[in-house]
mmCIF file of C-alpha atoms in Angstrom:
data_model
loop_
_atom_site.group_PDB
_atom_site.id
_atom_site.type_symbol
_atom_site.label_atom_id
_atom_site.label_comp_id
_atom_site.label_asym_id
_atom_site.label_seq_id
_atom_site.Cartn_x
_atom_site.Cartn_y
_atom_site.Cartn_z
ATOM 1 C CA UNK A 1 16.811 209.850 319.147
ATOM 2 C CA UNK A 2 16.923 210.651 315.686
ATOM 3 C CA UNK A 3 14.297 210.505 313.307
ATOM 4 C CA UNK A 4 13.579 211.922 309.822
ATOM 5 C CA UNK A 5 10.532 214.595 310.810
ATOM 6 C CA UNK A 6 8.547 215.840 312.867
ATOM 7 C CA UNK A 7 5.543 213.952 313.421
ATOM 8 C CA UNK A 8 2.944 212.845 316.672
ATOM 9 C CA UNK A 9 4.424 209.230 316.506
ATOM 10 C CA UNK A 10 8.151 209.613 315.499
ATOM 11 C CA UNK A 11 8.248 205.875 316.402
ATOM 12 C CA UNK A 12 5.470 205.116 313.745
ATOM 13 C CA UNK A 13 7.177 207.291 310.927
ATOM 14 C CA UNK A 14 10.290 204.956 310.984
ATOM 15 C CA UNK A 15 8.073 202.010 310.673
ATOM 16 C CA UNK A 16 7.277 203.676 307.118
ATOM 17 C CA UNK A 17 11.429 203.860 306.670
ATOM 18 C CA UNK A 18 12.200 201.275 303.668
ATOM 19 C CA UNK A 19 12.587 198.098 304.268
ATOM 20 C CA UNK A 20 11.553 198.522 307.608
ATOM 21 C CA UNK A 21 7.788 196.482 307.374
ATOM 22 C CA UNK A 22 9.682 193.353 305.539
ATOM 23 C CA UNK A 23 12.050 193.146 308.792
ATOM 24 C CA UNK A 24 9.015 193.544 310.842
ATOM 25 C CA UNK A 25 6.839 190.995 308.954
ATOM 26 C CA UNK A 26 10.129 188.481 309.091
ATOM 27 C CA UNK A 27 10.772 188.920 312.271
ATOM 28 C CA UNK A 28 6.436 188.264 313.143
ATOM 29 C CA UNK A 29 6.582 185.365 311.059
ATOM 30 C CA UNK A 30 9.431 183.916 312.484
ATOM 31 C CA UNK A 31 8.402 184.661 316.501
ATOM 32 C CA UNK A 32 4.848 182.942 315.517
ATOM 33 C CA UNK A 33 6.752 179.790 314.352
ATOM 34 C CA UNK A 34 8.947 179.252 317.531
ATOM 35 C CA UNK A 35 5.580 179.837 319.398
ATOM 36 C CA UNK A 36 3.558 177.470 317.594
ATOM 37 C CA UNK A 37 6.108 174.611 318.000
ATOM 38 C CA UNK A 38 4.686 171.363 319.679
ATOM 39 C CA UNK A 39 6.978 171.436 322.383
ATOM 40 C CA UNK A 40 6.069 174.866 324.012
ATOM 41 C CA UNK A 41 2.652 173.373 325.159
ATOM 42 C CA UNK A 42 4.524 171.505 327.605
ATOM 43 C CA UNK A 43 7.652 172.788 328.568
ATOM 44 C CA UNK A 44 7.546 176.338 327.612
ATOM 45 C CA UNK A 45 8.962 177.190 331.042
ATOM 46 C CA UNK A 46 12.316 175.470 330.089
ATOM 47 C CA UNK A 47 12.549 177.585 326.911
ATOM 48 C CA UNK A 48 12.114 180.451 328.638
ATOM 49 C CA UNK A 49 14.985 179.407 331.211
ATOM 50 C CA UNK A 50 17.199 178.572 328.685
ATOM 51 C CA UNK A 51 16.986 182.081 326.322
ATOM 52 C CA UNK A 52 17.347 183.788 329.591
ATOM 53 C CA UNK A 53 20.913 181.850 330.271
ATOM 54 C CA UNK A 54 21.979 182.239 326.507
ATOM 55 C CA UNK A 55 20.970 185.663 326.263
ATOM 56 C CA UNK A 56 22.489 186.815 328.935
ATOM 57 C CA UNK A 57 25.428 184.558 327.791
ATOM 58 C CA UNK A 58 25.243 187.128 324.687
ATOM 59 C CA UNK A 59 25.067 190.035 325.661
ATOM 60 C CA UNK A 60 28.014 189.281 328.252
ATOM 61 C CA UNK A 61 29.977 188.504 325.312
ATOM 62 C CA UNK A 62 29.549 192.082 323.485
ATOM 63 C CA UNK A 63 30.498 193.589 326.433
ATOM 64 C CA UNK A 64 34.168 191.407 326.281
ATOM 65 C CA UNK A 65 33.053 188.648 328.685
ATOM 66 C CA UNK A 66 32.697 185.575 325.586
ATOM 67 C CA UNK A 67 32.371 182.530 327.912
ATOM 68 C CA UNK A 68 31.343 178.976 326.087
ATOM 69 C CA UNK A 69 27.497 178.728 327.063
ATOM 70 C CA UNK A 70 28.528 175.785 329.523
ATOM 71 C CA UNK A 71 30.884 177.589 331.757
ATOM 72 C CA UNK A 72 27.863 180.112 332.407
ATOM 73 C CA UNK A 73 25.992 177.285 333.272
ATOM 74 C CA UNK A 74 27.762 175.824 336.234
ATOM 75 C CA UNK A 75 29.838 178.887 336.640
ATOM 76 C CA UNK A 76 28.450 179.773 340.824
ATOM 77 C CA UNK A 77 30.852 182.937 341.540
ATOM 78 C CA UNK A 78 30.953 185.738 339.102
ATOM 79 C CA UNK A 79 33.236 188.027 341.359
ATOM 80 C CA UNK A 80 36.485 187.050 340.443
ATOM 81 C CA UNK A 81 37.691 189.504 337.604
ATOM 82 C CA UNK A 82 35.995 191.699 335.463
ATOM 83 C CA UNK A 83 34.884 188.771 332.658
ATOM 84 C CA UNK A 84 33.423 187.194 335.796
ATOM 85 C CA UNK A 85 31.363 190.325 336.881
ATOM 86 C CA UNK A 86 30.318 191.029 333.631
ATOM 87 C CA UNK A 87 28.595 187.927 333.276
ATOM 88 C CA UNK A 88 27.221 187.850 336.438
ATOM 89 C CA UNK A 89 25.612 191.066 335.618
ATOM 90 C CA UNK A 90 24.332 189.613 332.544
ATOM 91 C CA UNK A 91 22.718 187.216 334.421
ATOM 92 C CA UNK A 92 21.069 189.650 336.960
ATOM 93 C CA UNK A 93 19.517 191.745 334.507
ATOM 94 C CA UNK A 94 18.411 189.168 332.621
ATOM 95 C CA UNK A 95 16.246 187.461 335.806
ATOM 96 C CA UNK A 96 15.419 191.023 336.559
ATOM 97 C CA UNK A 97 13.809 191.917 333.522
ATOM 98 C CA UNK A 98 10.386 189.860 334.261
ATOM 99 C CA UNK A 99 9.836 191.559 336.982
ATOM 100 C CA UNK A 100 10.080 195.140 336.355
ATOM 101 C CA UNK A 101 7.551 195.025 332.645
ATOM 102 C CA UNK A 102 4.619 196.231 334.814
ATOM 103 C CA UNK A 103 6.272 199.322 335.621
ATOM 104 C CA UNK A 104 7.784 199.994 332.299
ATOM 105 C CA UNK A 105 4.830 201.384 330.858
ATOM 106 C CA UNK A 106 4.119 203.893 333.491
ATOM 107 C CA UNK A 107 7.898 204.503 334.397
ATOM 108 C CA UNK A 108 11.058 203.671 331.992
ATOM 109 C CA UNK A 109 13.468 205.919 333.936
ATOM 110 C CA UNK A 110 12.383 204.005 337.419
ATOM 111 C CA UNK A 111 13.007 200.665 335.280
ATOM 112 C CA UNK A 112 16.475 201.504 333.791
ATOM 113 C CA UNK A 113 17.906 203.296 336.991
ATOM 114 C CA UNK A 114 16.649 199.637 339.058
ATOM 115 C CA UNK A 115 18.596 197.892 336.146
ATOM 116 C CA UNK A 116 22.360 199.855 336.412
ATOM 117 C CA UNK A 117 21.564 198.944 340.426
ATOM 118 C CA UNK A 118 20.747 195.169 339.734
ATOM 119 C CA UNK A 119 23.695 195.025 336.795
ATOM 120 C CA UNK A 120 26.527 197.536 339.005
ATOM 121 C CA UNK A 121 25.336 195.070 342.930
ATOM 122 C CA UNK A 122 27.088 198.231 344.963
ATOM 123 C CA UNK A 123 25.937 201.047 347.109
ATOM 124 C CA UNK A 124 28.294 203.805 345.329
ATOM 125 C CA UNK A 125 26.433 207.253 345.077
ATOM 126 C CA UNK A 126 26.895 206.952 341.173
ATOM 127 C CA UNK A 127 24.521 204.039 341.049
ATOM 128 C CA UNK A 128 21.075 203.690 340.210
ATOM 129 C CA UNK A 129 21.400 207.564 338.659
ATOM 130 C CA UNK A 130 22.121 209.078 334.954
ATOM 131 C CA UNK A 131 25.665 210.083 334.824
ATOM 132 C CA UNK A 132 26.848 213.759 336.286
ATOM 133 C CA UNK A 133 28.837 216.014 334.070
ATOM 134 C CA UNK A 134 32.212 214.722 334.313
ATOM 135 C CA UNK A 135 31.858 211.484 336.211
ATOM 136 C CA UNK A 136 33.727 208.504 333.688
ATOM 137 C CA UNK A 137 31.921 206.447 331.679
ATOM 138 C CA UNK A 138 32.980 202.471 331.745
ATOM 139 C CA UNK A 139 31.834 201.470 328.300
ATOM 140 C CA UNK A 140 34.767 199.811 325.807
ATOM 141 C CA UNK A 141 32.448 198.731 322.970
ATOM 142 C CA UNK A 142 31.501 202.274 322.118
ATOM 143 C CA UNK A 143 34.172 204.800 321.770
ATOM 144 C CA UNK A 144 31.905 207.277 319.902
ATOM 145 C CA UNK A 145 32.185 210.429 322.018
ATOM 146 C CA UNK A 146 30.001 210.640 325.294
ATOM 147 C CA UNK A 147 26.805 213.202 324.888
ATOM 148 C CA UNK A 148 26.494 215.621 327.644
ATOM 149 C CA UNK A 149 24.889 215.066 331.115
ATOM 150 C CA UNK A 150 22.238 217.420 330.091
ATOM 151 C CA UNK A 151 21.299 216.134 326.682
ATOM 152 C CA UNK A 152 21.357 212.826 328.202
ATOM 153 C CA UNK A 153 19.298 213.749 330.892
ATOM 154 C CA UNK A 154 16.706 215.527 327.905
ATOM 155 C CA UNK A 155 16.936 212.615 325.577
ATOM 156 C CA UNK A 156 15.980 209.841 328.579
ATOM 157 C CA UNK A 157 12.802 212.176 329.266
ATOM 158 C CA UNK A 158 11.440 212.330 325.462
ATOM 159 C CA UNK A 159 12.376 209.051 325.433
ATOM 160 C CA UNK A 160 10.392 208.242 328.863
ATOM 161 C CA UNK A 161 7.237 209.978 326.788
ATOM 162 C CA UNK A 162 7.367 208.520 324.048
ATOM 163 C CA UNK A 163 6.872 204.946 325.960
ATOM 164 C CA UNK A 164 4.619 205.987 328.102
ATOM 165 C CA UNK A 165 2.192 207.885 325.695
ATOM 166 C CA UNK A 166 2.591 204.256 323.228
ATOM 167 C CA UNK A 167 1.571 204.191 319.888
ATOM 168 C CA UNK A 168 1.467 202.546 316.730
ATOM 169 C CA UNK A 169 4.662 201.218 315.743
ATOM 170 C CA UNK A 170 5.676 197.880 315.900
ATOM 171 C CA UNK A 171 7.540 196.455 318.904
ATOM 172 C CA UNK A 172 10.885 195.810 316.854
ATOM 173 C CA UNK A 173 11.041 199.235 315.719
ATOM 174 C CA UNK A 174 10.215 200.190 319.671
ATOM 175 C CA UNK A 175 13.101 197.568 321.108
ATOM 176 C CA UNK A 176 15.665 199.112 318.188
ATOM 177 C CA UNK A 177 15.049 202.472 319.346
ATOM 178 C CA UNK A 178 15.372 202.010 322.949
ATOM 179 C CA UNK A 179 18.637 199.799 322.746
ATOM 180 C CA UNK A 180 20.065 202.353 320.238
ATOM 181 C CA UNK A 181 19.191 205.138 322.075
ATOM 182 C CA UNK A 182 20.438 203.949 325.532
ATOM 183 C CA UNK A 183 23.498 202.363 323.806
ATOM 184 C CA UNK A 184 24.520 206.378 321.938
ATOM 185 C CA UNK A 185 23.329 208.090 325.710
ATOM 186 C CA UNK A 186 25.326 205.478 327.857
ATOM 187 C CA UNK A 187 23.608 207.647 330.621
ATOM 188 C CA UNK A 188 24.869 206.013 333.245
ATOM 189 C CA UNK A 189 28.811 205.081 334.788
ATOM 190 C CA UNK A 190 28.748 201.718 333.903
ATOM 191 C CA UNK A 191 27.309 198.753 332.080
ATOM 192 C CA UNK A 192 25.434 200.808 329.417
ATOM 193 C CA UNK A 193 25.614 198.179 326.902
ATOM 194 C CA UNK A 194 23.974 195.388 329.109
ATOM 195 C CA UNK A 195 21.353 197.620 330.330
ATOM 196 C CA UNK A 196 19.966 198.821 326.111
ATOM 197 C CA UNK A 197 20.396 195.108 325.697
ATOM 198 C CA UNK A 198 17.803 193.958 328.492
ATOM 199 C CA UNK A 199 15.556 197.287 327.959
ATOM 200 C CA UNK A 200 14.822 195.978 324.269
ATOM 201 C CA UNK A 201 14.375 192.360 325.884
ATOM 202 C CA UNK A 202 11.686 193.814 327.929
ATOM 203 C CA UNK A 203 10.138 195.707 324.935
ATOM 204 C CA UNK A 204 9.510 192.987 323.045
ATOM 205 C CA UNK A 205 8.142 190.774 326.100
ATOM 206 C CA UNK A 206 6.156 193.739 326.931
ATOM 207 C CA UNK A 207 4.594 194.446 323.638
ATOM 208 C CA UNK A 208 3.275 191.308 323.439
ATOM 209 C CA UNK A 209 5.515 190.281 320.706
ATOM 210 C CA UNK A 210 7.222 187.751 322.978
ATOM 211 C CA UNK A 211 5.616 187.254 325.940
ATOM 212 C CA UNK A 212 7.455 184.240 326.964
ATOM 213 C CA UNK A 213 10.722 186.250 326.264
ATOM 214 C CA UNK A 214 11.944 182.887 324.436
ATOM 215 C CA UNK A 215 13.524 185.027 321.707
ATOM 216 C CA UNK A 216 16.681 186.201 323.057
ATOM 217 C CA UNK A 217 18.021 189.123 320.759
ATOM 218 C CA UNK A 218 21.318 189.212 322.538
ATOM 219 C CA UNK A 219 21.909 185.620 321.501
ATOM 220 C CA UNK A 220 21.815 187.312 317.825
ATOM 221 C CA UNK A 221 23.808 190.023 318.223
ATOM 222 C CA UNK A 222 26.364 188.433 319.814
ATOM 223 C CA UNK A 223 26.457 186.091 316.517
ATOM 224 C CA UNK A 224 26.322 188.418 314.035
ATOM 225 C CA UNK A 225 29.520 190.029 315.674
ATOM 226 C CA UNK A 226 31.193 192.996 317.500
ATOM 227 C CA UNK A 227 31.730 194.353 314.127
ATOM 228 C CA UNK A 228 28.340 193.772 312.388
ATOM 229 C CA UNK A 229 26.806 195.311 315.772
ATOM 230 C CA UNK A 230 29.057 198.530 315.700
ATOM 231 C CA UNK A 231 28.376 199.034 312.151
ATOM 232 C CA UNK A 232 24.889 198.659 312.350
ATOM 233 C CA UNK A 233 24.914 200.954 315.589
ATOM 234 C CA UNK A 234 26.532 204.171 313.614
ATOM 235 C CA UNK A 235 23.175 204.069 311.543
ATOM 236 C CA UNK A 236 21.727 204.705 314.227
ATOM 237 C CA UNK A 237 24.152 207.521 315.102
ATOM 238 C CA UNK A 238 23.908 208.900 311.486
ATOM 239 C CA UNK A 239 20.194 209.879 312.267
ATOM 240 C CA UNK A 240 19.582 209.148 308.524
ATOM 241 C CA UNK A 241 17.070 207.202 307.102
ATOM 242 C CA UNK A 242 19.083 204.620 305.462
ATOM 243 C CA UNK A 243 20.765 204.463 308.659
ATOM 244 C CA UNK A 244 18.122 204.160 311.338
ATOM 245 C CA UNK A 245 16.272 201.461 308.903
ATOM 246 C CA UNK A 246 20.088 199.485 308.579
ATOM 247 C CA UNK A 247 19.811 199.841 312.417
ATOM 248 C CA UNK A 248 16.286 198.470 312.660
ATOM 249 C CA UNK A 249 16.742 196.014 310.159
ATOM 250 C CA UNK A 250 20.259 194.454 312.232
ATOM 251 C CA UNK A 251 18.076 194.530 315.693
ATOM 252 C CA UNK A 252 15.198 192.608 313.600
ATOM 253 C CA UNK A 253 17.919 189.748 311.811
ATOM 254 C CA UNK A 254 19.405 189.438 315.830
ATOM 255 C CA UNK A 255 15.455 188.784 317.340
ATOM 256 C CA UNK A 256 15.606 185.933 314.233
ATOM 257 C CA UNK A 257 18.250 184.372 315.264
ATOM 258 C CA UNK A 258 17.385 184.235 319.049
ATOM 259 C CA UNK A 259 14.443 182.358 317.472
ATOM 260 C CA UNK A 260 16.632 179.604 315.438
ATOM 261 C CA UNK A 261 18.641 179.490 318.604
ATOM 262 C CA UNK A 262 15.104 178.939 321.051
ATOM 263 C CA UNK A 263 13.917 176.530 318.289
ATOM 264 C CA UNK A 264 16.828 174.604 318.349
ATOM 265 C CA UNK A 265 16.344 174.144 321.798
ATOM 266 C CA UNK A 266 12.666 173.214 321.404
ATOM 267 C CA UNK A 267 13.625 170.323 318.737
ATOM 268 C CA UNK A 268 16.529 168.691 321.111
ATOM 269 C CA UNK A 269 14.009 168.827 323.801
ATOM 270 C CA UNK A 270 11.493 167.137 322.011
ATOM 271 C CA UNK A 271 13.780 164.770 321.040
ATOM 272 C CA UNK A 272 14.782 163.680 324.602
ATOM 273 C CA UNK A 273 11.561 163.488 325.192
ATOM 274 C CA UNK A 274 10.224 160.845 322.427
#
C-alpha cells in the first residue's frame, strides 16, 4: 500500500488527501438516505437479497462474465464454461461474505484465504494460499506486472495490521484500500478481482457504514466501466496523492451508485406493495 508519509494511522492520513472528506461525506449522506427509506422497516431483508444478487452480478461482469441481471437470477448451474463459473463464484462470495465479518477484525488473512476457497470450489494445493513464486496468476483485467511472492506475502501482513489494530479513518477510505491493495497484490492463483471486490463489501458492512450490506459497490463499478475502473485503479498504483484520492474518490462514486441502484429497488417495492 502506498501512502504519502509515514504516520501511526497511514489509513487516517489519506482521509486528509483532497477531496477525500467530500467523497466521504457524499457517500454518508447518500448511505443514510437509502437507510432511512420507508420501505426498509419492512422488507429490509429483500433489499439485502437483492444487492447481494446484483452485486455479485457486478462484479462478475468486471471479471468478463456481463450476464443481464435476469439470467443470474434463474441461472441454477454455473459450471458450464468459464462466464458460467465466474458468476457462480460471484455468487459464492457474495453469500459468504456475512458470515466471515466476525473474524475479519481479528483475522483478514484467515478471511481472504476462506474467500479464494469459497470463489476457486476445488481441492488443488494452490487454493486457499497466497501465490508461490512462479505459480501463474489467472487475472485478465489487470495486466500491470505481478509483485513478487515475497512482497506479496509482506504487503498482506501490514495490511493484516493495519485492520486489526483499526483506527480512525473512515470506512470508504478502509474498503478503497483493501480492494486496491488486493486488486495490485493479486496474491493468490485465481479470482483476485472478485475476492478485493467482496473484501471492501465486507468493510463497509463491517464498519458499520452498511450494516445491511444493501449498498452494493460492485453494482457501481461495474457501471462506471472496465475503463473508468482501470483508470481509477493506476492511481492507486501511482502511490501519489492525486492518485490514491482519484482512487478513493472512484470507490466512493461506485458505493453511490449501489445506493441509487438499492433505492430503486426500495421504490418498485413499495410500489407493489400500495
Amino acid at each position: 500500500m502506498s501512502t504519502t508519509g509515514a504516520t501511526a494511522d497511514p489509513l487516517a492520513a489519506l482521509g486528509a488527501l483532497p477531496g477525500v472528506a467530500e467523497s466521504v461525506e457524499s457517500v454518508r449522506k447518500a448511505v443514510d438516505r437509502v437507510y432511512g427509506h420507508r420501505i426498509m422497516r419492512r422488507r429490509s431483508n429483500a433489499i439485502t437479497s437483492e444487492a447481494a444478487l446484483r452485486g455479485a452480478r457486478g462484479s462478475a461482469a468486471l471479471s468478463g462474465a456481463d450476464w443481464a441481471l435476469e439470467e443470474v437470477r434463474r441461472r441454477t448451474d454455473f459450471s458450464g464454461d468459464d462466464e458460467a463459473r465466474t458468476v457462480g463464484a460471484a455468487l459464492r462470495l457474495t453469500a459468504e461474505a456475512g458470515q466471515l465479518l466476525s473474524i475479519w477484525r481479528q483475522s483478514p488473512l484467515r478471511v481472504l484465504a476462506r474467500l479464494h476457497l469459497v470463489a476457486a470450489a476445488a481441492n488443488a494445493d494452490e487454493v486457499g494460499r497466497p501465490r508461490q513464486q512462479g505459480e501463474p496468476v489467472d487475472e485478465p483485467l489487470v495486466e500491470q506486472p505481478l509483485p513478487s511472492a515475497a512482497e506479496v506475502a509482506g504487503r498482506l501482513d501490514g495490511l493484516s495490521e493495519l485492520i486489526i489494530a483499526g483506527g480512525s479513518a473512515p470506512a470508504l477510505v478502509t474498503a478503497a484500500v483493501v480492494h486496491g491493495e488486493l486488486l495490485a497484490l493479486r496474491p493468490f492463483v485465481s479470482h483476485n478481482g472478485l475476492i478485493a471486490r467482496t473484501a471492501e463489501r465486507i468493510v463497509l458492512v463491517g464498519s458499520g457504514l452498511d450494516p445491511k450490506s444493501i449498498c452494493p459497490a460492485e453494482v457501481g463499478h461495474a457501471e462506471l466501466g472496465r475503463s473508468a475502473y482501470l483508470a481509477a485503479f493506476d492511481g492507486y498504483l501511482s502511490g501519489t496523492a492525486e492518485g490514491m484520492a482519484a482512487w478513493i474518490a472512484h470507490c466512493g462514486k461506485a458505493i453511490e451508485l449501489g445506493v441509487r441502484e438499492s433505492t430503486a429497488v426500495c421504490e418498485a417495492l413499495q410500489r407493489g406493495a400500495a
